[in-house]
Short mmCIF file of C-alpha atoms and ligand atoms in Angstrom, two decimals:
data_model
loop_
_atom_site.label_atom_id
_atom_site.label_comp_id
_atom_site.label_asym_id
_atom_site.label_seq_id
_atom_site.Cartn_x
_atom_site.Cartn_y
_atom_site.Cartn_z
CA MET A 1 66.94 276.29 -76.26
CA LYS A 2 66.42 277.43 -72.71
CA SER A 3 68.27 274.46 -71.30
CA SER A 4 71.31 275.00 -73.53
CA ILE A 5 71.49 278.66 -72.46
CA THR A 6 71.26 277.57 -68.85
CA ALA A 7 74.06 275.08 -69.46
CA LEU A 8 76.23 277.77 -71.09
CA LEU A 9 75.62 280.16 -68.23
CA ALA A 10 76.47 277.44 -65.78
CA LEU A 11 79.78 276.83 -67.51
CA ALA A 12 80.70 280.49 -67.88
CA THR A 13 83.21 281.95 -65.49
CA THR A 14 83.57 285.69 -65.19
CA THR A 15 86.74 287.51 -64.26
CA LEU A 16 86.07 290.27 -61.76
CA ALA A 17 87.90 293.51 -61.13
CA GLU A 18 90.90 293.70 -58.88
CA TRP A 19 91.30 293.00 -55.21
CA LYS A 20 93.70 295.03 -53.10
CA ASN A 21 95.54 294.92 -49.78
CA LEU A 22 94.66 297.47 -47.09
CA THR A 23 96.57 298.46 -43.95
CA ALA A 24 95.91 295.54 -41.60
CA SER A 25 97.00 297.41 -38.47
CA SER A 26 93.93 299.69 -38.82
CA TYR A 27 91.69 296.76 -37.86
CA THR A 28 91.77 296.21 -34.10
CA LEU A 29 89.63 294.58 -31.42
CA LYS A 30 89.38 295.01 -27.66
CA ASP A 31 89.26 292.01 -25.33
CA SER A 32 86.40 292.22 -22.82
CA GLY A 33 88.11 289.69 -20.53
CA LEU A 34 86.31 286.68 -19.12
CA SER A 35 82.81 287.20 -17.76
CA PRO A 36 82.85 287.02 -13.94
CA VAL A 37 79.25 285.75 -13.95
CA ILE A 38 80.30 282.38 -15.40
CA ALA A 39 81.67 281.07 -12.08
CA ARG A 40 78.31 281.84 -10.45
CA LEU A 41 76.36 280.10 -13.21
CA ASP A 42 78.71 277.10 -12.91
CA ALA A 43 77.76 276.86 -9.24
CA ALA A 44 74.03 277.39 -9.84
CA LEU A 45 73.40 275.06 -12.78
CA PRO A 46 74.28 271.49 -13.87
CA ASN A 47 77.15 271.53 -16.37
CA VAL A 48 76.72 269.53 -19.56
CA TYR A 49 79.31 268.73 -22.19
CA VAL A 50 79.28 268.02 -25.92
CA LYS A 51 79.06 264.28 -25.19
CA ASP A 52 75.88 264.87 -23.17
CA ILE A 53 74.25 266.81 -25.99
CA MET A 54 75.31 264.10 -28.47
CA ALA A 55 73.63 261.50 -26.26
CA ASP A 56 70.40 263.52 -26.22
CA LEU A 57 69.71 264.49 -29.86
CA ASN A 58 66.02 264.96 -30.64
CA HIS A 59 65.49 265.91 -34.31
CA ASP A 60 66.17 264.06 -37.56
CA ASN A 61 68.48 265.13 -40.39
CA PRO A 62 67.16 263.52 -43.59
CA SER A 63 69.80 263.13 -46.29
CA ALA A 64 69.28 265.26 -49.39
CA SER A 65 70.35 265.42 -53.04
CA PRO A 66 70.26 269.10 -54.03
CA ASN A 67 71.50 270.33 -57.40
CA VAL A 68 74.95 271.54 -56.34
CA LYS A 69 77.98 271.64 -58.63
CA ASN A 70 80.93 269.49 -57.47
CA LEU A 71 78.90 268.25 -54.51
CA VAL A 72 80.81 265.85 -52.26
CA PRO A 73 78.79 262.62 -52.66
CA GLY A 74 76.72 261.81 -49.58
CA SER A 75 77.46 265.11 -47.86
CA ALA A 76 74.08 266.86 -48.18
CA TYR A 77 71.45 266.82 -45.49
CA ALA A 78 68.37 268.78 -44.45
CA TRP A 79 66.38 269.54 -41.28
CA GLN A 80 63.40 267.96 -39.60
CA LYS A 81 59.99 268.65 -41.11
CA THR A 82 57.16 266.76 -39.41
CA SER A 83 53.57 267.60 -38.47
CA ASP A 84 54.64 269.07 -35.11
CA PHE A 85 58.07 270.50 -35.93
CA ASN A 86 59.45 272.33 -38.96
CA ASP A 87 63.01 273.58 -39.38
CA GLN A 88 63.10 272.81 -43.11
CA THR A 89 60.52 275.36 -44.30
CA GLY A 90 59.69 277.20 -41.05
CA LEU A 91 59.99 281.00 -41.11
CA LYS A 92 60.83 281.74 -37.49
CA TRP A 93 64.45 280.62 -37.51
CA TYR A 94 66.97 280.87 -40.37
CA PRO A 95 70.22 278.88 -40.54
CA GLN A 96 73.31 281.05 -41.12
CA GLY A 97 76.67 279.90 -39.82
CA ILE A 98 78.50 276.58 -40.01
CA THR A 99 81.58 275.05 -38.39
CA THR A 100 82.61 271.45 -37.71
CA SER A 101 84.64 269.38 -35.27
CA ALA A 102 87.38 269.53 -37.93
CA ASP A 103 87.65 273.25 -37.07
CA ALA A 104 87.72 272.42 -33.35
CA TYR A 105 90.62 269.99 -33.74
CA GLU A 106 92.74 269.11 -36.75
CA LYS A 107 92.15 265.37 -36.17
CA GLY A 108 88.54 266.05 -37.15
CA ASP A 109 86.58 264.98 -34.08
CA TYR A 110 85.72 266.42 -30.69
CA ASP A 111 85.76 263.91 -27.80
CA GLY A 112 85.34 261.17 -30.41
CA PHE A 113 82.30 262.81 -32.01
CA HIS A 114 82.10 264.05 -35.57
CA VAL A 115 79.89 267.11 -35.17
CA HIS A 116 78.60 270.03 -37.20
CA LEU A 117 77.47 273.19 -35.44
CA VAL A 118 74.99 275.41 -37.28
CA SER A 119 73.77 278.82 -36.07
CA TRP A 120 70.22 280.12 -36.62
CA HIS A 121 68.87 283.65 -36.10
CA SER A 122 65.35 284.64 -35.07
CA ASP A 123 65.43 288.17 -36.54
CA LEU A 124 61.99 287.67 -38.13
CA TYR A 125 60.39 285.99 -35.10
CA ASP A 126 59.06 287.81 -32.04
CA GLY A 127 61.21 290.88 -32.76
CA GLY A 128 64.37 288.82 -32.60
CA LYS A 129 64.19 288.57 -28.82
CA ARG A 130 65.08 284.88 -28.78
CA GLY A 131 68.40 285.75 -30.37
CA ALA A 132 70.36 282.87 -31.84
CA ARG A 133 70.66 279.14 -31.34
CA ILE A 134 73.17 276.47 -32.32
CA SER A 135 72.30 273.03 -33.72
CA PHE A 136 74.58 270.21 -32.63
CA VAL A 137 74.46 267.80 -35.57
CA ASN A 138 75.81 264.25 -35.43
CA ARG A 139 77.74 263.43 -38.62
CA GLY A 140 79.59 260.42 -37.23
CA ASP A 141 78.42 256.94 -36.34
CA GLY A 142 74.93 256.52 -35.00
CA GLU A 143 71.67 258.23 -35.88
CA ARG A 144 71.64 261.30 -38.12
CA LYS A 145 70.10 263.63 -35.58
CA TYR A 146 70.53 267.07 -34.06
CA ARG A 147 69.49 269.26 -31.14
CA HIS A 148 69.25 273.05 -30.72
CA VAL A 149 71.02 274.82 -27.86
CA LEU A 150 70.23 278.48 -27.09
CA LEU A 151 73.06 281.03 -27.04
CA VAL A 152 72.86 283.22 -23.94
CA ARG A 153 74.73 286.17 -22.45
CA PRO A 154 75.46 286.29 -18.69
CA LYS A 155 73.88 289.20 -16.82
CA ASP A 156 73.63 290.54 -13.27
CA GLU A 157 75.05 288.32 -10.51
CA ASP A 158 73.95 284.87 -11.63
CA ASP A 159 71.53 285.30 -14.51
CA PHE A 160 71.52 285.16 -18.30
CA GLU A 161 69.48 286.48 -21.22
CA ALA A 162 69.01 285.63 -24.90
CA ILE A 163 71.24 287.67 -27.20
CA ASP A 164 68.56 289.88 -28.71
CA SER A 165 68.82 290.18 -32.52
CA LEU A 166 72.10 288.28 -32.81
CA HIS A 167 72.25 287.45 -36.52
CA ALA A 168 75.04 284.86 -36.00
CA GLY A 169 75.99 285.01 -39.70
CA GLY A 170 79.22 283.10 -39.15
CA ILE A 171 80.63 280.72 -36.56
CA MET A 172 83.96 279.00 -35.90
CA TRP A 173 84.75 276.21 -33.44
CA TYR A 174 88.29 276.25 -32.07
CA GLY A 175 89.20 273.87 -29.24
CA ASN A 176 86.54 274.31 -26.57
CA LEU A 177 85.55 277.74 -27.83
CA LEU A 178 82.87 278.77 -30.29
CA TYR A 179 83.35 282.14 -32.02
CA VAL A 180 80.23 283.86 -33.33
CA VAL A 181 80.14 287.10 -35.33
CA SER A 182 78.08 289.99 -34.04
CA THR A 183 77.43 292.13 -37.12
CA ARG A 184 78.27 295.55 -35.70
CA GLY A 185 80.04 294.45 -32.53
CA GLY A 186 82.87 292.07 -33.34
CA LEU A 187 83.36 288.51 -32.13
CA LEU A 188 81.47 286.79 -29.31
CA VAL A 189 83.15 283.80 -27.67
CA PHE A 190 81.26 280.89 -26.08
CA ASP A 191 82.74 278.06 -24.01
CA LEU A 192 81.57 274.50 -24.77
CA GLN A 193 82.81 273.42 -21.36
CA ARG A 194 80.37 275.78 -19.71
CA MET A 195 77.07 274.57 -21.08
CA TYR A 196 74.13 274.21 -18.69
CA LYS A 197 70.94 272.21 -18.42
CA VAL A 198 67.88 274.34 -17.68
CA ASP A 199 64.19 273.84 -16.95
CA THR A 200 62.01 273.18 -20.00
CA SER A 201 58.69 273.70 -18.22
CA VAL A 202 58.87 277.47 -18.74
CA ASP A 203 58.92 277.87 -22.50
CA ASP A 204 58.16 281.55 -22.96
CA LYS A 205 60.88 283.03 -20.76
CA VAL A 206 64.65 283.12 -20.50
CA GLY A 207 66.98 283.38 -17.49
CA LYS A 208 66.41 283.04 -13.77
CA GLN A 209 62.77 282.62 -12.77
CA GLU A 210 60.93 282.82 -9.47
CA GLY A 211 61.88 279.90 -7.28
CA GLY A 212 65.41 279.78 -8.71
CA LYS A 213 64.61 277.82 -11.89
CA TYR A 214 66.38 278.84 -15.09
CA ALA A 215 64.59 278.85 -18.44
CA ALA A 216 65.64 279.21 -22.09
CA TYR A 217 62.43 279.56 -24.15
CA GLY A 218 61.84 275.85 -23.79
CA TYR A 219 65.31 274.77 -24.90
CA LYS A 220 66.89 272.19 -22.60
CA TYR A 221 70.48 273.47 -22.79
CA VAL A 222 72.18 276.84 -23.00
CA LEU A 223 75.62 277.84 -24.25
CA PRO A 224 76.85 281.00 -22.50
CA GLN A 225 79.04 283.77 -23.87
CA VAL A 226 82.25 284.05 -21.85
CA ARG A 227 84.10 286.84 -23.66
CA SER A 228 83.86 289.32 -26.54
CA TYR A 229 86.35 290.91 -28.88
CA ASP A 230 84.86 294.30 -29.60
CA TRP A 231 85.43 296.25 -32.80
CA GLN A 232 87.52 299.39 -32.25
CA ALA A 233 86.53 302.34 -34.42
CA GLU A 234 89.44 303.99 -36.25
CA ASP A 235 89.57 307.39 -37.95
CA GLY A 236 89.42 307.07 -41.71
CA VAL A 237 88.33 303.41 -41.56
CA ARG A 238 84.70 302.53 -42.21
CA ASP A 239 83.41 300.36 -39.36
CA LEU A 240 83.85 296.70 -40.26
CA ARG A 241 80.72 294.58 -40.47
CA PHE A 242 81.27 291.14 -38.97
CA SER A 243 79.03 289.17 -41.33
CA PHE A 244 80.70 285.74 -41.58
CA LEU A 245 83.66 283.82 -40.20
CA SER A 246 85.94 280.85 -40.87
CA LEU A 247 89.14 279.19 -39.65
CA ASP A 248 92.28 278.87 -41.78
CA ARG A 249 94.70 276.19 -40.61
CA THR A 250 96.98 276.63 -43.63
CA THR A 251 98.44 279.85 -42.22
CA THR A 252 101.10 280.02 -39.45
CA PRO A 253 99.81 280.55 -36.88
CA ASP A 254 96.17 279.52 -37.46
CA THR A 255 93.99 282.51 -38.33
CA LEU A 256 90.36 283.46 -38.36
CA LEU A 257 88.91 285.24 -41.36
CA VAL A 258 86.03 287.70 -41.04
CA GLY A 259 84.18 289.18 -43.99
CA GLU A 260 81.43 291.67 -44.59
CA TYR A 261 78.24 291.49 -46.61
CA SER A 262 77.06 294.39 -48.72
CA ALA A 263 74.37 294.49 -51.41
CA THR A 264 75.74 297.67 -52.99
CA ARG A 265 79.31 298.53 -51.92
CA THR A 266 82.26 297.59 -54.13
CA ASP A 267 84.74 298.05 -51.27
CA SER A 268 83.81 295.20 -48.92
CA ARG A 269 86.58 293.73 -46.82
CA LEU A 270 88.05 290.45 -45.58
CA VAL A 271 90.10 290.74 -42.39
CA ARG A 272 92.29 288.13 -40.70
CA TRP A 273 93.36 287.83 -37.07
CA PRO A 274 95.91 285.31 -35.68
CA LEU A 275 94.91 282.60 -33.17
CA ASP A 276 96.84 280.99 -30.33
CA TYR A 277 96.30 277.24 -30.61
CA THR A 278 97.40 276.63 -27.01
CA THR A 279 94.90 278.99 -25.35
CA ARG A 280 92.44 279.04 -28.27
CA VAL A 281 92.02 282.81 -27.97
CA LEU A 282 93.31 285.56 -30.28
CA LYS A 283 97.09 285.82 -30.46
CA SER A 284 96.85 289.48 -31.38
CA LEU A 285 94.06 292.07 -31.25
CA THR A 286 95.51 293.67 -34.39
CA ALA A 287 94.68 292.13 -37.75
CA THR A 288 97.43 290.61 -39.85
CA GLU A 289 95.66 290.98 -43.20
CA ALA A 290 92.95 293.22 -44.62
CA ILE A 291 91.78 292.94 -48.22
CA GLN A 292 89.27 294.96 -50.19
CA HIS A 293 87.27 293.37 -53.01
CA ASP A 294 84.42 294.46 -55.26
CA ALA A 295 82.10 291.43 -55.08
CA LEU A 296 78.54 292.16 -53.97
CA GLN A 297 76.25 290.13 -51.71
CA ILE A 298 78.96 287.93 -50.24
CA GLN A 299 77.60 285.56 -47.59
CA GLY A 300 80.63 283.53 -46.56
CA ALA A 301 84.42 283.35 -46.97
CA ALA A 302 87.16 280.82 -46.41
CA SER A 303 90.81 280.62 -47.42
CA ILE A 304 93.09 277.64 -48.08
CA ASP A 305 96.80 278.07 -48.90
CA GLY A 306 96.27 281.67 -50.00
CA LYS A 307 93.22 280.92 -52.18
CA TYR A 308 89.95 282.60 -51.23
CA PHE A 309 86.47 281.12 -51.61
CA LEU A 310 83.41 283.39 -51.35
CA THR A 311 79.74 282.42 -51.50
CA GLN A 312 77.37 284.87 -53.21
CA SER A 313 73.60 285.31 -52.79
CA GLY A 314 72.77 284.28 -56.37
CA GLY A 315 74.34 280.86 -55.85
CA ALA A 316 77.86 281.53 -57.17
CA LEU A 317 81.20 280.59 -55.65
CA ILE A 318 83.95 283.16 -56.27
CA THR A 319 87.58 282.13 -55.99
CA HIS A 320 90.61 284.40 -55.80
CA THR A 321 94.39 284.08 -55.83
CA TRP A 322 96.79 286.98 -56.27
CA ALA A 323 98.32 285.16 -59.25
CA ASP A 324 95.07 284.43 -61.12
CA GLY A 325 92.69 287.09 -59.81
CA ALA A 326 89.03 286.50 -59.05
CA VAL A 327 86.94 283.92 -60.89
CA LYS A 328 83.17 283.61 -60.55
CA HIS A 329 81.80 280.09 -60.80
CA GLY A 330 78.08 280.59 -61.52
CA SER A 331 75.14 278.46 -60.39
CA VAL A 332 77.09 276.30 -57.98
CA PHE A 333 74.27 276.40 -55.42
CA PRO A 334 70.50 276.19 -56.01
CA SER A 335 69.67 278.82 -53.40
CA VAL A 336 71.38 281.43 -51.20
CA PRO A 337 74.61 279.91 -49.82
CA GLU A 338 75.85 281.29 -46.51
CA ASP A 339 78.85 280.84 -44.20
CA LEU A 340 81.76 278.51 -45.10
CA SER A 341 83.86 275.98 -43.20
CA VAL A 342 86.79 273.94 -44.54
CA GLU A 343 87.12 270.26 -43.69
CA LYS A 344 90.50 269.08 -44.92
CA GLY A 345 90.22 266.02 -47.15
CA ARG A 346 86.42 266.27 -47.21
CA GLY A 347 85.38 269.59 -48.71
CA LEU A 348 84.07 273.07 -48.20
CA TRP A 349 80.88 273.12 -46.14
CA THR A 350 78.13 275.68 -46.55
CA LEU A 351 74.41 275.82 -46.03
CA MET A 352 71.45 277.44 -47.65
CA GLU A 353 69.01 279.56 -45.68
CA GLN A 354 66.05 279.80 -48.03
CA ILE A 355 63.20 277.33 -48.00
CA GLY A 356 63.64 276.33 -51.68
CA PHE A 357 66.47 274.16 -50.48
CA ARG A 358 67.47 274.76 -46.91
CA GLY A 359 70.20 272.30 -46.15
CA VAL A 360 73.89 271.68 -45.61
CA VAL A 361 76.31 270.63 -48.38
CA ALA A 362 80.02 270.16 -49.00
CA VAL A 363 81.64 270.96 -52.34
CA ASP A 364 84.96 269.63 -53.59
CA VAL A 365 87.40 272.57 -53.34
CA THR A 366 89.91 270.98 -55.68
CA LYS A 367 87.40 271.36 -58.54
CA PHE A 368 87.21 275.17 -58.33
C1 NAG B 401 98.70 291.48 -51.13
O1 NAG B 401 99.47 290.91 -50.07
C2 NAG B 401 99.89 289.57 -50.30
C3 NAG B 401 100.64 289.11 -49.07
O2 NAG B 401 99.83 289.15 -47.97
C4 NAG B 401 100.77 289.49 -51.52
O3 NAG B 401 101.13 288.15 -51.78
C5 NAG B 401 100.01 290.05 -52.70
O4 NAG B 401 100.84 290.08 -53.83
C6 NAG B 401 99.51 291.47 -52.41
N1 NAG B 401 98.67 291.90 -53.51
C7 NAG B 401 98.92 292.99 -54.20
C8 NAG B 401 98.00 293.29 -55.33
O5 NAG B 401 99.85 293.74 -53.93
#
């Protein structure tokens, strides 16, 4: 009896209440400009590039077979869990955001590498002082391995620090740039051509140390923030929460889509800004679309040809078009799905943060 009820629930789709357009021009950002500290760090530290990280991966990604509806066969994988290292059920770092080399470039690879980037926060570890890190995951030829790189923010003349309490709930790779959401701040931009190798002998500190060494809590490489797009408060507009982020290449020009999480509000928003594919920065600081919806506990959003896909804490995937309205597809994921990233021809990538199943999966968008 129980199993047939479960099956019925799994099949059921629920139509939700209406979505509506808001005034997009009320949603604006301010460009910080490029950090002047970066040139000094470039001079002080050895530069490393994506190809160097990909040649120096140090953790295994076992393949996985989670119970996910319309799973792309062979797409699922998990994190290393061994006697001396545990990302799969460890409680210090939680995976949140995902983007792939198919976001970076439409051809799908970056310098010949097929890569996933996954962000992790350390909010529940050491007061969040280690901030956030990015896993570089090899999904192309060669070994299924990854390595973590610490996100850092330049400071003073030639120093950097971890980005304290950065939740990094959504990320998007665009050309050489990595965009990361800062929940109350806006968008942080990191440059993959400005990564540095640091000293791993100091594993409890970050930044410039006595004697001129640089440390990053034991991580071998750092990825520095080069710019931010800061949220601009507007009278009569509730401050936007930057909870998750994805790229839409089906719009002209390309756009980035930001959404906000709320456990209780029925007026959460999705906001879109246009991108310049030549410079890889924002084409406009003013949004081109703002939508309000009533879905609770949304963890990720993506859009393809005007259709929206939202992940929800309970494991649902919600779709929306203006023609058909919102449809809730229940029990798609076995655990809490997070950020989304579209890979054309392959699927819609997401990941789960909880230890029941903490892994990365792609679902077939054409089946929702
Ligand atoms: C919202 O705006 C889009 C265009 O951006 C339009 O296609 C859609 O019909 C609008 N929805 C409503 C309910 O007016």
